[in-house]
Amino acid sequence: MSLILARYGEIGLKGKNRHFFEGVLLNNINNALQDIPGQRVYKTRGRIFVEVDESQREAVVKLIQRGFGIGSGSPVERAPLEMNAI
C-alpha cells in the first residue's frame, strides 16, 4: 500500500469548529475516491492520510489536489521512530 498526505490550510484556523470542518473534508475526500478500490482515508493528529494501492497513487494524488479545501497531496513513507531509519 502507498500512503498519501493530504494537507489543508484554513480549516486549522476554524477554532472550536475545526473537528466539524475536518469531518466534512474527510467525507469529501471519501466521496472523490469512492471509485478507487481498496482506498482508506483517515485522520490522525491533525493530518489526513489516504492509503491506496501503489498502482493508484499518482491518480489519487491528482484527485486529492483538486479537492476543495486541500492545499496539496504528497506521497509519503512510514519510518520507524529511529534517527537511522529516518
PDB file of C-alpha atoms in Angstrom:
ATOM      1  CA  MET A   1       0.000   0.000   0.000  1.00  0.00           C
ATOM      2  CA  SER A   2       1.041   3.553  -0.705  1.00  0.00           C
ATOM      3  CA  LEU A   3       0.432   6.413   1.719  1.00  0.00           C
ATOM      4  CA  ILE A   4      -0.543   9.958   0.715  1.00  0.00           C
ATOM      5  CA  LEU A   5      -0.660  13.012   2.979  1.00  0.00           C
ATOM      6  CA  ALA A   6      -3.453  15.484   2.214  1.00  0.00           C
ATOM      7  CA  ARG A   7      -2.525  18.927   3.555  1.00  0.00           C
ATOM      8  CA  TYR A   8      -5.119  21.539   4.338  1.00  0.00           C
ATOM      9  CA  GLY A   9      -4.815  25.125   5.449  1.00  0.00           C
ATOM     10  CA  GLU A  10      -7.693  27.323   6.538  1.00  0.00           C
ATOM     11  CA  ILE A  11      -9.530  24.547   8.396  1.00  0.00           C
ATOM     12  CA  GLY A  12      -6.858  24.749  11.072  1.00  0.00           C
ATOM     13  CA  LEU A  13      -7.940  28.323  11.770  1.00  0.00           C
ATOM     14  CA  LYS A  14     -11.574  27.497  12.490  1.00  0.00           C
ATOM     15  CA  GLY A  15     -11.114  27.153  16.265  1.00  0.00           C
ATOM     16  CA  LYS A  16     -13.890  25.278  18.029  1.00  0.00           C
ATOM     17  CA  ASN A  17     -15.396  24.168  14.703  1.00  0.00           C
ATOM     18  CA  ARG A  18     -12.180  22.568  13.466  1.00  0.00           C
ATOM     19  CA  HIS A  19     -13.323  18.969  14.042  1.00  0.00           C
ATOM     20  CA  PHE A  20     -16.531  19.634  12.128  1.00  0.00           C
ATOM     21  CA  PHE A  21     -14.669  21.040   9.131  1.00  0.00           C
ATOM     22  CA  GLU A  22     -12.134  18.188   9.214  1.00  0.00           C
ATOM     23  CA  GLY A  23     -15.031  15.720   9.185  1.00  0.00           C
ATOM     24  CA  VAL A  24     -16.580  17.407   6.174  1.00  0.00           C
ATOM     25  CA  LEU A  25     -13.217  17.333   4.415  1.00  0.00           C
ATOM     26  CA  LEU A  26     -12.806  13.604   5.179  1.00  0.00           C
ATOM     27  CA  ASN A  27     -16.268  12.934   3.728  1.00  0.00           C
ATOM     28  CA  ASN A  28     -15.437  14.959   0.606  1.00  0.00           C
ATOM     29  CA  ILE A  29     -12.208  13.012   0.075  1.00  0.00           C
ATOM     30  CA  ASN A  30     -14.031   9.710   0.578  1.00  0.00           C
ATOM     31  CA  ASN A  31     -16.649  10.753  -1.987  1.00  0.00           C
ATOM     32  CA  ALA A  32     -13.983  11.811  -4.502  1.00  0.00           C
ATOM     33  CA  LEU A  33     -12.221   8.444  -4.112  1.00  0.00           C
ATOM     34  CA  GLN A  34     -15.286   6.186  -3.967  1.00  0.00           C
ATOM     35  CA  ASP A  35     -14.391   4.540  -7.285  1.00  0.00           C
ATOM     36  CA  ILE A  36     -10.824   3.723  -6.167  1.00  0.00           C
ATOM     37  CA  PRO A  37     -10.752   0.118  -4.919  1.00  0.00           C
ATOM     38  CA  GLY A  38      -9.139  -0.603  -1.551  1.00  0.00           C
ATOM     39  CA  GLN A  39      -8.605   3.025  -0.522  1.00  0.00           C
ATOM     40  CA  ARG A  40      -8.711   4.087   3.128  1.00  0.00           C
ATOM     41  CA  VAL A  41      -8.970   7.686   4.346  1.00  0.00           C
ATOM     42  CA  TYR A  42      -8.244   8.576   7.972  1.00  0.00           C
ATOM     43  CA  LYS A  43      -7.229  11.483  10.194  1.00  0.00           C
ATOM     44  CA  THR A  44      -4.625  11.429  12.936  1.00  0.00           C
ATOM     45  CA  ARG A  45      -3.044  14.293  14.888  1.00  0.00           C
ATOM     46  CA  GLY A  46      -4.335  17.000  12.562  1.00  0.00           C
ATOM     47  CA  ARG A  47      -3.253  15.222   9.384  1.00  0.00           C
ATOM     48  CA  ILE A  48      -5.329  13.434   6.766  1.00  0.00           C
ATOM     49  CA  PHE A  49      -3.878  10.309   5.178  1.00  0.00           C
ATOM     50  CA  VAL A  50      -5.045   8.201   2.260  1.00  0.00           C
ATOM     51  CA  GLU A  51      -3.883   4.611   1.784  1.00  0.00           C
ATOM     52  CA  VAL A  52      -4.151   3.238  -1.738  1.00  0.00           C
ATOM     53  CA  ASP A  53      -2.646   0.553  -3.885  1.00  0.00           C
ATOM     54  CA  GLU A  54       0.722   1.606  -5.317  1.00  0.00           C
ATOM     55  CA  SER A  55      -0.711   1.477  -8.866  1.00  0.00           C
ATOM     56  CA  GLN A  56      -3.346   4.108  -7.956  1.00  0.00           C
ATOM     57  CA  ARG A  57      -1.027   6.534  -6.160  1.00  0.00           C
ATOM     58  CA  GLU A  58      -0.492   9.162  -8.872  1.00  0.00           C
ATOM     59  CA  ALA A  59      -4.170   9.233  -9.867  1.00  0.00           C
ATOM     60  CA  VAL A  60      -5.225   9.648  -6.241  1.00  0.00           C
ATOM     61  CA  VAL A  61      -2.708  12.456  -5.637  1.00  0.00           C
ATOM     62  CA  LYS A  62      -4.222  14.338  -8.593  1.00  0.00           C
ATOM     63  CA  LEU A  63      -7.773  13.775  -7.318  1.00  0.00           C
ATOM     64  CA  ILE A  64      -6.846  14.960  -3.833  1.00  0.00           C
ATOM     65  CA  GLN A  65      -5.115  18.098  -5.112  1.00  0.00           C
ATOM     66  CA  ARG A  66      -8.290  19.124  -6.957  1.00  0.00           C
ATOM     67  CA  GLY A  67     -10.416  18.839  -3.811  1.00  0.00           C
ATOM     68  CA  PHE A  68     -11.862  21.976  -2.264  1.00  0.00           C
ATOM     69  CA  GLY A  69     -10.016  22.812   0.954  1.00  0.00           C
ATOM     70  CA  ILE A  70      -6.944  20.721   0.117  1.00  0.00           C
ATOM     71  CA  GLY A  71      -3.677  22.595  -0.196  1.00  0.00           C
ATOM     72  CA  SER A  72      -1.688  19.680  -1.577  1.00  0.00           C
ATOM     73  CA  GLY A  73      -1.373  15.926  -1.697  1.00  0.00           C
ATOM     74  CA  SER A  74       2.010  14.217  -1.456  1.00  0.00           C
ATOM     75  CA  PRO A  75       3.187  10.612  -1.358  1.00  0.00           C
ATOM     76  CA  VAL A  76       4.845   9.857   1.995  1.00  0.00           C
ATOM     77  CA  GLU A  77       6.631   6.885   3.577  1.00  0.00           C
ATOM     78  CA  ARG A  78       6.305   5.424   7.039  1.00  0.00           C
ATOM     79  CA  ALA A  79       9.508   5.166   9.028  1.00  0.00           C
ATOM     80  CA  PRO A  80      10.338   3.818  12.474  1.00  0.00           C
ATOM     81  CA  LEU A  81      10.974   6.433  15.157  1.00  0.00           C
ATOM     82  CA  GLU A  82      14.734   5.990  14.966  1.00  0.00           C
ATOM     83  CA  MET A  83      17.195   8.533  13.586  1.00  0.00           C
ATOM     84  CA  ASN A  84      18.994   5.991  11.395  1.00  0.00           C
ATOM     85  CA  ALA A  85      15.729   4.885   9.810  1.00  0.00           C
ATOM     86  CA  ILE A  86      14.596   8.462   9.188  1.00  0.00           C
TER      87      ILE A  86
END
